Short mmCIF file of N, CA and C in Angstrom, two decimals:
data_model
loop_
_atom_site.label_atom_id
_atom_site.label_comp_id
_atom_site.label_asym_id
_atom_site.label_seq_id
_atom_site.Cartn_x
_atom_site.Cartn_y
_atom_site.Cartn_z
N MET A 1345 19.50 -25.75 19.57
CA MET A 1345 18.30 -25.05 19.06
C MET A 1345 18.83 -24.39 16.82
N SER A 1346 18.94 -24.32 16.52
CA SER A 1346 19.24 -23.57 15.05
C SER A 1346 18.07 -22.34 15.02
N ILE A 1347 18.42 -20.80 14.46
CA ILE A 1347 17.04 -19.69 14.86
C ILE A 1347 17.12 -19.68 13.48
N ASP A 1348 18.31 -20.79 12.88
CA ASP A 1348 18.21 -20.22 11.23
C ASP A 1348 17.62 -21.43 10.92
N ALA A 1349 17.69 -22.65 11.58
CA ALA A 1349 16.67 -23.26 10.69
C ALA A 1349 15.57 -22.76 10.72
N MET A 1350 15.44 -22.96 12.50
CA MET A 1350 13.23 -22.32 12.82
C MET A 1350 12.59 -21.73 12.16
N ARG A 1351 13.50 -20.42 11.28
CA ARG A 1351 13.64 -18.48 10.29
C ARG A 1351 13.16 -19.77 9.38
N TRP A 1352 13.59 -21.06 8.99
CA TRP A 1352 14.08 -21.63 7.69
C TRP A 1352 12.00 -22.37 7.38
N ALA A 1353 12.03 -23.43 8.70
CA ALA A 1353 11.28 -23.78 8.56
C ALA A 1353 9.69 -23.79 8.34
N LYS A 1354 10.15 -22.57 9.56
CA LYS A 1354 8.33 -21.41 9.47
C LYS A 1354 8.18 -20.44 8.07
N LYS A 1355 9.59 -20.42 7.23
CA LYS A 1355 8.47 -19.99 5.79
C LYS A 1355 8.30 -20.07 4.66
N VAL A 1356 9.20 -22.10 5.20
CA VAL A 1356 8.96 -23.35 4.09
C VAL A 1356 8.15 -23.62 3.34
N LYS A 1357 7.43 -23.50 2.24
CA LYS A 1357 6.34 -24.34 2.31
C LYS A 1357 6.22 -26.37 2.16
N THR A 1358 5.21 -26.88 3.03
CA THR A 1358 5.53 -28.20 2.91
C THR A 1358 4.18 -28.93 1.82
N GLY A 1359 3.17 -28.02 1.75
CA GLY A 1359 2.19 -28.79 1.28
C GLY A 1359 0.79 -29.36 1.89
N LYS A 1360 1.22 -29.51 3.17
CA LYS A 1360 1.47 -31.01 3.86
C LYS A 1360 1.32 -30.63 5.45
N SER A 1361 0.07 -30.27 6.63
CA SER A 1361 -0.03 -30.15 7.78
C SER A 1361 0.61 -29.49 8.59
N SER A 1362 0.88 -32.05 8.76
CA SER A 1362 1.31 -32.97 9.36
C SER A 1362 2.70 -32.22 8.87
N ALA A 1363 3.16 -32.41 7.86
CA ALA A 1363 4.69 -32.80 7.90
C ALA A 1363 5.31 -31.30 7.29
N LYS A 1364 5.08 -29.94 7.73
CA LYS A 1364 4.65 -28.80 7.90
C LYS A 1364 5.77 -28.67 9.74
N ALA A 1365 5.03 -29.23 11.01
CA ALA A 1365 4.39 -29.85 12.00
C ALA A 1365 5.93 -30.57 12.40
N VAL A 1366 6.19 -31.07 11.87
CA VAL A 1366 7.51 -32.71 11.39
C VAL A 1366 8.43 -31.72 11.36
N LEU A 1367 8.40 -30.83 10.38
CA LEU A 1367 9.23 -30.46 10.77
C LEU A 1367 9.80 -29.28 10.39
N THR A 1368 8.99 -28.03 11.74
CA THR A 1368 9.30 -27.48 12.53
C THR A 1368 10.13 -27.62 13.64
N TRP A 1369 9.26 -29.04 13.64
CA TRP A 1369 9.77 -29.75 15.11
C TRP A 1369 11.32 -30.45 14.83
N MET A 1370 11.62 -30.54 13.61
CA MET A 1370 12.70 -30.84 13.43
C MET A 1370 14.07 -30.06 14.28
N ALA A 1371 14.05 -29.05 13.21
CA ALA A 1371 14.70 -27.91 13.10
C ALA A 1371 14.18 -26.44 14.54
N ASP A 1372 13.67 -27.76 15.46
CA ASP A 1372 14.09 -27.43 16.54
C ASP A 1372 14.49 -27.74 17.82
N MET A 1373 14.89 -28.81 17.08
CA MET A 1373 15.41 -30.26 17.93
C MET A 1373 17.02 -30.68 17.49
N CYS A 1374 17.28 -29.82 15.99
CA CYS A 1374 18.68 -29.59 14.94
C CYS A 1374 19.82 -28.48 15.78
N GLY A 1375 20.86 -29.21 15.64
CA GLY A 1375 21.82 -28.56 16.36
C GLY A 1375 22.82 -27.54 15.75
N ALA A 1376 23.66 -27.27 15.43
CA ALA A 1376 24.17 -26.25 14.98
C ALA A 1376 25.02 -26.72 13.54
N ASP A 1377 25.12 -27.94 13.44
CA ASP A 1377 25.12 -28.64 12.09
C ASP A 1377 23.88 -28.31 11.19
N LEU A 1378 23.23 -28.72 11.66
CA LEU A 1378 21.39 -28.78 10.64
C LEU A 1378 21.50 -30.36 11.26
N CYS A 1379 21.45 -31.18 12.25
CA CYS A 1379 21.49 -32.75 11.56
C CYS A 1379 20.29 -32.30 13.45
N ALA A 1380 19.40 -33.30 13.38
CA ALA A 1380 18.13 -33.65 14.20
C ALA A 1380 17.92 -35.40 13.87
N PHE A 1381 18.61 -36.21 15.31
CA PHE A 1381 17.85 -37.40 15.17
C PHE A 1381 16.42 -37.85 16.23
N PRO A 1382 15.54 -37.23 16.42
CA PRO A 1382 14.55 -37.14 17.25
C PRO A 1382 14.11 -38.64 16.65
N SER A 1383 13.32 -38.94 17.89
CA SER A 1383 12.83 -40.67 17.92
C SER A 1383 11.21 -41.00 17.30
N ILE A 1384 11.02 -41.06 16.82
CA ILE A 1384 9.46 -40.74 15.92
C ILE A 1384 7.94 -41.16 17.21
N PRO A 1385 7.93 -41.82 18.29
CA PRO A 1385 7.77 -41.42 19.64
C PRO A 1385 8.10 -39.62 20.79
N ALA A 1386 8.84 -39.39 20.80
CA ALA A 1386 9.11 -37.82 20.52
C ALA A 1386 8.63 -37.45 18.97
N LEU A 1387 9.27 -36.86 18.36
CA LEU A 1387 8.07 -36.28 17.63
C LEU A 1387 6.62 -36.50 17.99
N ALA A 1388 5.83 -37.73 17.51
CA ALA A 1388 4.46 -37.62 17.88
C ALA A 1388 4.23 -36.78 19.42
N GLU A 1389 4.71 -36.76 19.71
CA GLU A 1389 4.41 -36.65 21.10
C GLU A 1389 4.46 -35.49 20.80
N ALA A 1390 5.36 -35.10 20.83
CA ALA A 1390 6.06 -33.37 20.55
C ALA A 1390 4.41 -32.51 19.34
N THR A 1391 4.48 -33.24 18.03
CA THR A 1391 3.74 -32.62 17.38
C THR A 1391 1.91 -33.23 17.14
N GLU A 1392 1.36 -33.93 18.44
CA GLU A 1392 0.60 -34.29 18.50
C GLU A 1392 0.19 -35.63 17.60
N LEU A 1393 1.25 -35.66 16.67
CA LEU A 1393 -0.13 -36.19 15.62
C LEU A 1393 0.37 -37.66 15.65
N ASP A 1394 -0.28 -38.88 15.17
CA ASP A 1394 -0.01 -40.32 15.45
C ASP A 1394 1.39 -40.78 15.42
N LYS A 1395 1.71 -41.90 15.67
CA LYS A 1395 3.09 -42.02 14.93
C LYS A 1395 3.56 -43.27 13.41
N LYS A 1396 2.46 -43.34 12.41
CA LYS A 1396 2.17 -43.68 11.61
C LYS A 1396 2.35 -42.32 10.33
N THR A 1397 1.85 -41.47 11.10
CA THR A 1397 2.46 -39.85 10.02
C THR A 1397 3.43 -39.34 10.46
N VAL A 1398 3.18 -39.23 11.77
CA VAL A 1398 5.27 -39.08 11.47
C VAL A 1398 5.58 -39.05 10.47
N GLN A 1399 5.67 -41.07 10.70
CA GLN A 1399 7.06 -41.57 9.76
C GLN A 1399 6.58 -41.54 8.17
N SER A 1400 5.57 -40.94 7.44
CA SER A 1400 5.66 -40.11 7.02
C SER A 1400 5.17 -38.89 6.14
N SER A 1401 5.30 -38.71 7.37
CA SER A 1401 5.76 -37.60 6.72
C SER A 1401 7.07 -36.82 6.39
N LEU A 1402 8.21 -37.43 7.28
CA LEU A 1402 9.75 -37.54 7.09
C LEU A 1402 9.59 -37.84 6.32
N GLN A 1403 9.42 -39.78 5.43
CA GLN A 1403 9.75 -40.38 4.15
C GLN A 1403 9.35 -39.22 3.11
N TYR A 1404 7.53 -38.11 3.24
CA TYR A 1404 7.26 -36.35 1.96
C TYR A 1404 8.08 -36.05 2.47
N LEU A 1405 9.62 -35.82 3.38
CA LEU A 1405 10.01 -34.62 3.52
C LEU A 1405 11.83 -35.04 2.53
N VAL A 1406 11.54 -35.70 2.78
CA VAL A 1406 13.05 -36.99 2.90
C VAL A 1406 11.87 -37.10 0.79
N SER A 1407 11.39 -37.67 0.36
CA SER A 1407 11.32 -36.75 -1.72
C SER A 1407 11.45 -35.56 -1.44
N ILE A 1408 10.87 -34.29 -1.28
CA ILE A 1408 10.83 -33.58 -1.75
C ILE A 1408 12.11 -32.72 -1.43
N GLY A 1409 12.97 -33.46 -0.66
CA GLY A 1409 13.52 -32.72 -0.08
C GLY A 1409 13.79 -31.77 0.46
N LEU A 1410 14.44 -32.21 1.82
CA LEU A 1410 13.66 -30.21 2.55
C LEU A 1410 14.32 -31.79 3.88
N ILE A 1411 14.34 -32.53 3.72
CA ILE A 1411 16.42 -33.62 4.67
C ILE A 1411 16.01 -34.90 3.51
N GLU A 1412 17.35 -34.52 4.89
CA GLU A 1412 17.90 -36.00 3.78
C GLU A 1412 18.39 -36.86 5.27
N ASP A 1413 18.26 -37.68 4.69
CA ASP A 1413 18.91 -39.31 6.49
C ASP A 1413 20.58 -39.51 5.41
N THR A 1414 20.92 -39.04 6.70
CA THR A 1414 22.56 -38.92 5.96
C THR A 1414 23.73 -39.92 6.41
N GLY A 1415 22.88 -41.54 7.28
CA GLY A 1415 22.53 -42.99 6.68
C GLY A 1415 23.64 -42.99 8.10
N GLU A 1416 23.45 -42.38 9.30
CA GLU A 1416 24.18 -42.54 10.54
C GLU A 1416 22.90 -42.87 11.38
N ARG A 1417 23.81 -43.33 12.77
CA ARG A 1417 22.21 -43.77 13.98
C ARG A 1417 22.32 -43.50 14.71
N ARG A 1418 21.90 -43.18 15.02
CA ARG A 1418 22.07 -42.43 16.72
C ARG A 1418 21.10 -43.96 18.06
N GLY A 1419 21.01 -43.52 19.37
CA GLY A 1419 20.89 -43.76 20.22
C GLY A 1419 20.72 -44.45 20.65
N LYS A 1420 20.23 -45.31 21.41
CA LYS A 1420 20.78 -46.78 22.87
C LYS A 1420 21.12 -48.00 21.46
N THR A 1421 19.99 -48.16 20.93
CA THR A 1421 20.00 -49.17 19.81
C THR A 1421 20.63 -48.68 18.89
N LYS A 1422 20.52 -47.30 18.56
CA LYS A 1422 21.93 -47.39 16.79
C LYS A 1422 21.02 -47.25 15.96
N GLN A 1423 19.55 -46.76 16.38
CA GLN A 1423 17.83 -47.06 14.89
C GLN A 1423 17.66 -46.71 14.70
N ILE A 1424 17.77 -45.16 15.31
CA ILE A 1424 17.29 -43.49 14.99
C ILE A 1424 18.47 -43.08 14.35
N PRO A 1425 17.13 -43.16 12.98
CA PRO A 1425 17.98 -42.56 11.30
C PRO A 1425 18.78 -40.47 12.19
N VAL A 1426 19.29 -39.52 11.22
CA VAL A 1426 19.80 -39.00 11.89
C VAL A 1426 19.79 -38.13 10.19
N TYR A 1427 19.15 -37.10 10.35
CA TYR A 1427 18.15 -36.76 9.53
C TYR A 1427 19.18 -35.00 9.56
N ARG A 1428 19.54 -34.45 8.52
CA ARG A 1428 20.20 -32.93 7.62
C ARG A 1428 19.37 -32.33 7.82
N LEU A 1429 18.88 -30.74 7.77
CA LEU A 1429 17.59 -30.42 7.13
C LEU A 1429 18.63 -29.45 5.91
N LEU A 1430 18.42 -29.56 5.28
CA LEU A 1430 18.75 -28.68 3.61
C LEU A 1430 18.04 -27.96 2.63
N GLY A 1431 19.31 -26.30 2.43
CA GLY A 1431 17.89 -25.10 2.18
C GLY A 1431 18.58 -24.39 3.14
N VAL A 1432 19.00 -25.47 4.15
CA VAL A 1432 18.87 -23.75 4.93
C VAL A 1432 19.39 -22.43 4.80
N GLU A 1433 21.04 -23.08 4.55
CA GLU A 1433 22.08 -21.52 4.28
C GLU A 1433 21.74 -20.62 3.50
N GLU A 1434 20.53 -21.28 2.14
CA GLU A 1434 20.97 -20.70 1.33
C GLU A 1434 19.70 -19.82 2.17
N SER A 1435 18.66 -19.97 2.44
CA SER A 1435 16.85 -19.42 2.85
C SER A 1435 17.40 -18.34 3.40
N VAL A 1436 18.93 -18.48 4.78
CA VAL A 1436 18.79 -17.62 5.53
C VAL A 1436 20.14 -16.14 5.29
N ALA A 1437 20.67 -16.52 3.56
CA ALA A 1437 20.64 -15.04 3.01
C ALA A 1437 20.05 -14.98 2.17
N GLU A 1438 19.00 -15.23 2.07
CA GLU A 1438 18.27 -14.85 1.17
C GLU A 1438 17.38 -14.09 1.94
N ILE A 1439 17.17 -14.49 3.19
CA ILE A 1439 16.12 -13.60 4.40
C ILE A 1439 17.24 -11.90 4.85
N GLU A 1440 17.68 -12.86 5.05
CA GLU A 1440 19.01 -11.53 5.62
C GLU A 1440 18.84 -9.88 4.65
N HIS A 1441 19.08 -11.01 3.16
CA HIS A 1441 19.20 -9.45 1.81
C HIS A 1441 17.85 -8.78 1.91
N THR A 1442 16.90 -9.64 1.83
CA THR A 1442 15.81 -9.36 1.48
C THR A 1442 15.04 -7.59 2.91
N GLN A 1443 15.74 -8.52 3.66
CA GLN A 1443 15.41 -7.52 5.47
C GLN A 1443 16.25 -6.13 4.65
N LYS A 1444 16.95 -6.53 4.26
CA LYS A 1444 17.53 -5.13 4.53
C LYS A 1444 17.19 -4.47 2.55
N ARG A 1445 17.07 -4.54 1.93
CA ARG A 1445 15.98 -3.89 0.82
C ARG A 1445 15.09 -3.76 1.55
N GLU A 1446 14.69 -4.28 2.00
CA GLU A 1446 13.28 -3.16 2.57
C GLU A 1446 13.31 -2.53 3.60
N HIS A 1447 14.41 -1.93 4.59
CA HIS A 1447 15.01 -1.12 5.90
C HIS A 1447 15.11 -0.44 4.47
N TYR A 1448 16.11 -0.43 2.94
CA TYR A 1448 16.61 0.93 2.31
C TYR A 1448 15.75 0.90 1.72
N GLN A 1449 14.51 0.39 1.19
CA GLN A 1449 13.13 0.95 1.07
C GLN A 1449 12.16 1.55 1.90
N LYS A 1450 11.94 1.20 2.98
CA LYS A 1450 10.26 2.47 4.28
C LYS A 1450 11.64 3.53 4.31
N ARG A 1451 13.15 3.74 4.76
CA ARG A 1451 13.85 4.86 4.80
C ARG A 1451 13.36 5.57 4.26
N ASP A 1452 14.10 4.84 2.57
CA ASP A 1452 14.18 6.52 1.32
C ASP A 1452 12.55 7.05 1.46
N ARG A 1453 11.00 5.73 1.55
CA ARG A 1453 9.80 6.66 1.61
C ARG A 1453 9.31 6.69 2.58
N LEU A 1454 10.18 6.79 3.42
CA LEU A 1454 10.00 7.79 5.03
C LEU A 1454 10.53 9.70 4.24
N ASN A 1455 11.49 10.03 3.61
CA ASN A 1455 12.30 11.21 3.26
C ASN A 1455 11.44 11.64 2.33
N THR A 1456 10.48 11.24 1.33
CA THR A 1456 9.32 11.59 0.63
C THR A 1456 8.72 11.34 1.02
N PRO A 1457 7.36 11.84 1.62
CA PRO A 1457 5.96 12.12 1.25
C PRO A 1457 5.58 12.13 -0.39
N GLU A 1458 4.63 11.81 -0.28
CA GLU A 1458 3.88 11.83 -1.50
C GLU A 1458 3.19 12.65 -2.76
N ASN A 1459 2.32 13.30 -1.20
CA ASN A 1459 1.26 14.33 -1.39
C ASN A 1459 1.72 15.79 -0.95
N GLY A 1460 3.00 15.23 -0.27
CA GLY A 1460 3.81 16.96 1.13
C GLY A 1460 3.42 15.72 2.33
N VAL A 1461 3.16 16.95 3.14
CA VAL A 1461 3.22 16.85 4.18
C VAL A 1461 2.29 17.22 5.11
N VAL A 1462 1.96 16.79 6.14
CA VAL A 1462 0.45 17.04 6.94
C VAL A 1462 0.83 18.37 7.80
N THR A 1463 -0.24 19.21 7.97
CA THR A 1463 -0.09 20.65 8.39
C THR A 1463 -1.08 21.11 8.94
N ALA A 1464 -1.11 21.34 10.66
CA ALA A 1464 -2.08 21.68 11.59
C ALA A 1464 -3.38 22.36 10.42
N GLU A 1465 -3.17 23.43 10.02
CA GLU A 1465 -4.77 23.34 8.96
C GLU A 1465 -4.46 22.10 8.19
N LYS A 1466 -4.10 21.31 7.50
CA LYS A 1466 -4.90 20.07 7.25
C LYS A 1466 -4.99 18.73 7.82
N ALA A 1467 -4.52 18.47 8.46
CA ALA A 1467 -4.53 18.08 9.59
C ALA A 1467 -6.53 17.40 9.25
N PRO A 1468 -6.74 16.36 10.54
CA PRO A 1468 -8.11 15.77 10.34
C PRO A 1468 -8.75 16.08 11.72
N GLU A 1469 -9.97 16.40 12.05
CA GLU A 1469 -10.69 16.43 13.06
C GLU A 1469 -10.22 15.63 14.15
N ASN A 1470 -9.76 14.03 13.52
CA ASN A 1470 -9.83 12.72 14.51
C ASN A 1470 -8.29 12.18 15.05
N GLY A 1471 -7.57 13.04 14.58
CA GLY A 1471 -6.56 13.30 14.66
C GLY A 1471 -5.70 11.52 14.17
N ALA A 1472 -6.18 11.28 13.42
CA ALA A 1472 -6.22 9.60 11.87
C ALA A 1472 -4.76 10.29 11.72
N VAL A 1473 -4.43 10.95 11.67
CA VAL A 1473 -3.26 11.30 10.89
C VAL A 1473 -1.84 11.77 11.90
N SER A 1474 -0.89 11.32 11.42
CA SER A 1474 0.37 12.17 11.08
C SER A 1474 0.54 13.35 11.13
N CYS A 1475 1.13 14.43 12.00
CA CYS A 1475 1.92 15.40 11.79
C CYS A 1475 3.60 15.23 11.77
N THR A 1476 4.46 15.66 10.20
CA THR A 1476 6.06 15.47 10.47
C THR A 1476 5.99 17.13 10.92
N GLN A 1477 6.81 17.30 12.14
CA GLN A 1477 7.44 18.42 11.49
C GLN A 1477 9.09 17.98 12.11
N ASN A 1478 10.05 18.88 11.24
CA ASN A 1478 11.41 18.51 11.63
C ASN A 1478 11.40 17.30 11.71
N ASN A 1479 11.63 16.30 10.70
CA ASN A 1479 12.04 15.11 10.35
C ASN A 1479 11.20 13.97 11.31
N GLN A 1480 10.38 14.70 12.27
CA GLN A 1480 9.70 13.50 12.88
C GLN A 1480 8.74 13.42 12.79
N THR A 1481 7.65 12.29 13.24
CA THR A 1481 6.57 12.18 12.91
C THR A 1481 6.42 12.35 14.61
N ILE A 1482 5.44 13.03 14.38
CA ILE A 1482 4.21 13.51 16.36
C ILE A 1482 2.96 13.38 15.75
N PRO A 1483 2.00 12.58 16.41
CA PRO A 1483 0.34 12.55 16.48
C PRO A 1483 -0.06 13.94 16.56
N PHE A 1484 -0.81 13.78 16.09
CA PHE A 1484 -1.19 15.16 15.66
C PHE A 1484 -3.20 14.46 16.47
N PHE A 1485 -3.21 15.10 17.81
CA PHE A 1485 -4.45 15.29 17.90
C PHE A 1485 -5.76 16.52 18.32
N SER A 1486 -6.29 16.54 18.24
CA SER A 1486 -7.64 17.89 17.98
C SER A 1486 -7.87 18.78 19.50
N VAL A 1487 -8.44 19.98 19.51
CA VAL A 1487 -8.74 20.16 21.10
C VAL A 1487 -10.31 19.04 21.18
N LYS A 1488 -9.96 18.91 21.97
CA LYS A 1488 -11.78 17.44 22.68
C LYS A 1488 -13.15 18.69 22.21
N ARG A 1489 -14.11 18.39 21.69
CA ARG A 1489 -16.01 19.09 22.01
C ARG A 1489 -16.20 18.33 23.29
N SER A 1490 -16.57 19.71 23.17
CA SER A 1490 -17.83 18.91 23.71
C SER A 1490 -18.79 17.67 23.91
N GLN A 1491 -19.24 17.53 23.70
CA GLN A 1491 -20.24 15.49 24.24
C GLN A 1491 -21.12 15.73 24.15
N LYS A 1492 -22.17 17.24 24.57
CA LYS A 1492 -23.88 17.54 25.81
C LYS A 1492 -24.27 17.13 24.40
N ARG A 1493 -25.80 16.39 24.72
CA ARG A 1493 -26.21 15.83 24.32
C ARG A 1493 -27.35 17.46 24.70
N ASP A 1494 -27.90 17.72 23.14
CA ASP A 1494 -29.50 18.45 22.73
C ASP A 1494 -30.27 18.76 23.62
N PRO A 1495 -31.36 18.43 24.33
CA PRO A 1495 -32.56 17.93 25.32
C PRO A 1495 -33.00 18.55 24.82
N GLU A 1496 -32.93 19.25 23.26
CA GLU A 1496 -34.51 19.01 22.80
C GLU A 1496 -34.05 17.42 21.59
N SER A 1497 -33.49 16.74 21.27
CA SER A 1497 -32.95 16.07 20.58
C SER A 1497 -34.03 14.53 21.26
N THR A 1498 -34.31 14.32 23.00
CA THR A 1498 -34.49 13.10 23.36
C THR A 1498 -35.88 13.75 23.53
N ARG A 1499 -36.15 15.11 23.77
CA ARG A 1499 -37.88 14.15 24.14
C ARG A 1499 -39.19 13.58 22.79
N GLY A 1500 -39.93 13.18 23.35
CA GLY A 1500 -40.56 12.45 24.04
C GLY A 1500 -40.36 11.07 23.67
N THR A 1501 -39.99 10.94 23.34
CA THR A 1501 -38.49 9.22 23.65
C THR A 1501 -38.92 8.64 24.95
N LYS A 1502 -39.09 7.85 24.82
CA LYS A 1502 -39.23 6.46 25.76
C LYS A 1502 -37.59 6.39 26.81
N ARG A 1503 -37.74 6.55 27.82
CA ARG A 1503 -35.82 5.63 28.06
C ARG A 1503 -36.73 4.38 29.27
N TYR A 1504 -35.86 3.40 28.97
CA TYR A 1504 -36.10 1.74 29.47
C TYR A 1504 -36.15 2.23 31.49
N ASN A 1505 -36.97 2.08 32.00
CA ASN A 1505 -36.32 1.68 33.71
C ASN A 1505 -37.09 0.60 33.83
N PRO A 1506 -35.20 -0.40 34.04
CA PRO A 1506 -35.78 -2.32 35.05
C PRO A 1506 -37.06 -1.87 35.79
N HIS A 1507 -36.90 -0.62 36.84
CA HIS A 1507 -37.48 -1.06 37.82
C HIS A 1507 -39.42 -0.72 37.60
N THR A 1508 -39.65 -0.37 37.35
CA THR A 1508 -40.95 -0.47 37.72
C THR A 1508 -41.64 -1.33 36.50
#
């Protein structure tokens, strides 16, 4: 299994759920060379799709340029086509670049709060906001208040008793 191929298959849009299922399983079955040669029955069992749906999904994936038939055949009878996943390398490089960019953007935002630092004086009573001290985020929890009922507020109301 190629982790890069799996990431790519999960991210790419096929336009058809059956084709997406077939592509994802092919990515799971491919090696480092990004080639896979699953039989139609094996893909049908893995995806829980009909064999004809698997065949049409493979043709569809070839037609939209996500996989290609290498011309090589494998299996005992040399009838199972070897497919190569296309576009995995470019997609992986793009994902890594995006992740680095997002990491730096998040890091830069942490050091510059837009509305100032939350202090104990400004914090809400329910503890929903974190308090920042010494460049560390610390959850702020207020002192717990008593939750006793006012006996006057329940006077005159009937209480349900299942035994009466």
